[in-house]
Amino acid sequence: MTQHRAAAGAEGGAERELVVLLDEEHQRVGVADKATVHTRETPLHLAFSCYVLDADGRVLITRRALGKTTWPGVWTNSCCGHPGPDEDLDAAVRRRVGQELGMRVSGVRPALPDFRYRAVSAEGIVENEFCPVFWARAEEGPDPDPSEVAEYAWTEWADLVAVAERTPWLLSPWAVEQIPRLDAL
């Protein structure tokens, strides 16, 4: 485990991860244990997605670990996660990038602050998230947690846009929706 992942807090420890439940106006209405939220009837909750860029402007994409409950082995954006009940999104992005990718980022900024999606995995699990999307700048190379990330690649943005357009089945459903919207900015 890298020192960044250790400092960010190892996921899956004794402490349960809580997610923020939302109403249809995206107002907080409660919290729930993450382990109980992603089901066939997932309530709307707060999440985030992040696209990490390197100094050359390439974007980091990751392939979800094969042990993931939903969309195992699928390529996606750099990192996703859920802020804690009292955690702002910037801090949550930095924390989760540290946990999942073992790296530090700077310049975290919103790109699609009002993104929302709903998708159903092949396993029947529903993703139902209000999921602001962020850009961030890599401060170092990744050292990903293998329970989260099977592999990663740095790619040109135009190449990722082409994949989302021509072969969307290779990507997570949220990335397929996010990428053209990000490209239109």
C-alpha positions as a printed Julia matrix, in Angstrom:
185×3 Matrix{Float64}:
   0.0    0.0     0.0
   1.39   3.41   -0.89
   1.75   6.05    1.76
  -0.97   8.07   -0.03
  -3.43   5.19    0.17
  -2.49   4.56    3.81
  -2.84   8.25    4.64
  -6.2    8.41    2.86
  -7.5    5.54    4.99
  -7.82   1.95    3.91
 -11.29   1.17    2.65
 -13.03  -1.89    3.93
 -11.77  -1.55    7.48
 -13.86  -1.68   10.65
 -15.48   1.67    9.85
 -18.46   1.47    7.52
 -18.73   3.88    4.6
 -21.8    6.1     4.65
 -23.32   7.72    1.58
 -25.53  10.81    1.45
 -29.12  10.14    0.34
 -30.83  12.82   -1.76
 -34.34  13.78   -2.81
 -35.26  14.62   -6.41
 -34.14  18.23   -5.89
 -30.71  16.91   -4.8
 -31.26  17.97   -1.19
 -29.82  15.8     1.58
 -32.43  13.64    3.27
 -30.28  11.2     5.21
 -27.39   8.77    5.11
 -27.1    5.03    4.56
 -24.42   2.38    4.67
 -22.87   2.09    1.19
 -23.03  -1.7     1.46
 -26.84  -1.52    1.66
 -27.43   1.2    -0.95
 -26.35  -0.32   -4.27
 -29.15  -2.81   -4.89
 -31.91  -3.44   -7.42
 -33.76  -0.47   -5.89
 -30.93   1.98   -5.25
 -32.07   5.29   -3.76
 -30.74   8.52   -5.24
 -27.47   9.41   -3.53
 -24.47  11.72   -3.87
 -21.35  10.57   -5.69
 -18.63  12.08   -7.88
 -16.5   11.22  -10.88
 -13.03  12.53  -11.59
 -10.88  12.69  -14.72
  -7.18  13.07  -13.88
  -4.91  14.74  -16.43
  -1.12  14.53  -16.59
   1.3   17.34  -17.48
   0.96  16.43  -21.18
  -2.85  16.72  -21.08
  -3.47  12.98  -21.31
  -6.33  11.55  -19.27
  -5.98   8.61  -16.9
  -8.5    5.85  -17.56
  -8.88   2.8   -15.36
 -10.26  -0.68  -15.85
 -12.42  -1.72  -12.92
 -11.13  -4.7   -10.95
 -12.69  -8.04  -11.8
 -13.91  -8.41   -8.21
 -16.1   -5.28   -8.38
 -19.82  -5.92   -7.84
 -20.87  -3.79  -10.81
 -19.23  -3.38  -14.19
 -16.2   -5.55  -13.37
 -13.42  -5.33  -15.94
 -14.94  -2.29  -17.68
 -12.86   0.76  -18.61
 -13.98   4.01  -17.02
 -12.89   7.46  -15.89
  -9.96   7.92  -13.51
 -11.85   7.61  -10.23
 -15.33   7.59   -8.7
 -16.54   7.69   -5.15
 -18.96   9.0    -2.57
 -18.38  11.93   -0.2
 -18.96  11.27    3.47
 -21.86  12.98    5.25
 -19.73  15.94    6.41
 -17.16  15.94    3.6
 -17.03  18.48    0.8
 -16.61  17.19   -2.73
 -13.08  18.54   -3.25
 -11.85  16.72   -0.14
 -13.74  13.57   -1.17
 -12.12  13.58   -4.62
  -8.64  13.93   -3.11
  -9.34  11.22   -0.52
 -10.72   8.74   -3.01
  -7.96   9.34   -5.58
  -5.49   8.59   -2.79
  -7.32   5.4    -1.78
  -8.09   4.03   -5.22
  -5.18   5.31   -7.32
  -2.48   5.79   -4.67
  -1.69   9.26   -5.94
  -2.01  12.95   -5.12
  -3.82  15.44   -7.34
  -4.06  19.22   -7.47
  -6.31  21.7    -9.24
  -9.51  19.8    -8.48
 -12.28  21.72  -10.23
 -15.87  21.02  -11.22
 -16.57  20.27  -14.88
 -20.16  18.97  -14.85
 -21.57  20.08  -11.49
 -25.13  18.91  -12.23
 -24.48  15.47  -13.75
 -26.98  12.77  -12.8
 -27.37   9.27  -14.15
 -29.14   5.99  -13.61
 -27.87   2.69  -15.01
 -28.55  -0.99  -14.39
 -25.63  -3.44  -14.44
 -25.77  -6.91  -15.97
 -26.1   -8.2   -12.39
 -29.27  -6.11  -11.93
 -27.65  -3.61   -9.56
 -28.87  -0.04  -10.07
 -26.63   3.01  -10.03
 -28.77   6.06   -9.2
 -26.49   8.98   -8.52
 -26.3   12.73   -8.53
 -22.66  12.69   -9.56
 -20.79  15.97  -10.13
 -17.81  15.46  -12.45
 -14.38  16.95  -11.75
 -11.07  17.54  -13.49
  -7.83  17.16  -11.52
  -4.12  17.36  -12.28
  -1.82  14.43  -11.43
   1.02  15.29   -9.06
   2.58  11.85   -9.53
   1.99   8.55  -11.29
  -0.65   6.13  -10.04
  -0.07   3.11   -7.83
  -3.61   1.71   -7.86
  -5.29  -0.51   -5.32
  -5.72  -3.86   -7.15
  -9.06  -4.47   -5.45
 -10.34  -1.36   -7.26
  -8.32  -1.11  -10.47
  -7.25  -4.0   -12.73
  -5.14  -1.78  -14.98
  -4.81   1.79  -16.14
  -3.69   3.79  -19.14
  -2.9    7.39  -20.01
  -4.66   8.31  -23.25
  -5.23  11.32  -25.44
  -8.6   12.98  -24.81
  -9.58  12.75  -28.5
  -8.96   9.0   -28.44
 -11.21   8.58  -25.4
 -13.94  10.64  -27.07
 -13.7    8.36  -30.11
 -14.01   5.22  -27.96
 -17.1    6.62  -26.2
 -18.64   7.43  -29.57
 -17.71   4.33  -31.59
 -17.44   1.53  -29.02
 -19.42   2.63  -25.95
 -19.8   -0.95  -24.69
 -16.1   -0.85  -23.71
 -16.79   1.89  -21.13
 -18.88   2.31  -18.0
 -22.32   3.81  -18.68
 -21.5    6.94  -16.68
 -18.3    7.53  -18.67
 -20.23   7.12  -21.94
 -22.61   9.88  -20.8
 -19.93  12.13  -19.28
 -17.3   12.11  -22.04
 -19.33  13.82  -24.81
 -20.62  16.39  -22.32
 -17.08  17.12  -21.17
 -15.92  17.31  -24.77
 -18.61  19.91  -25.52
 -17.34  22.28  -22.8
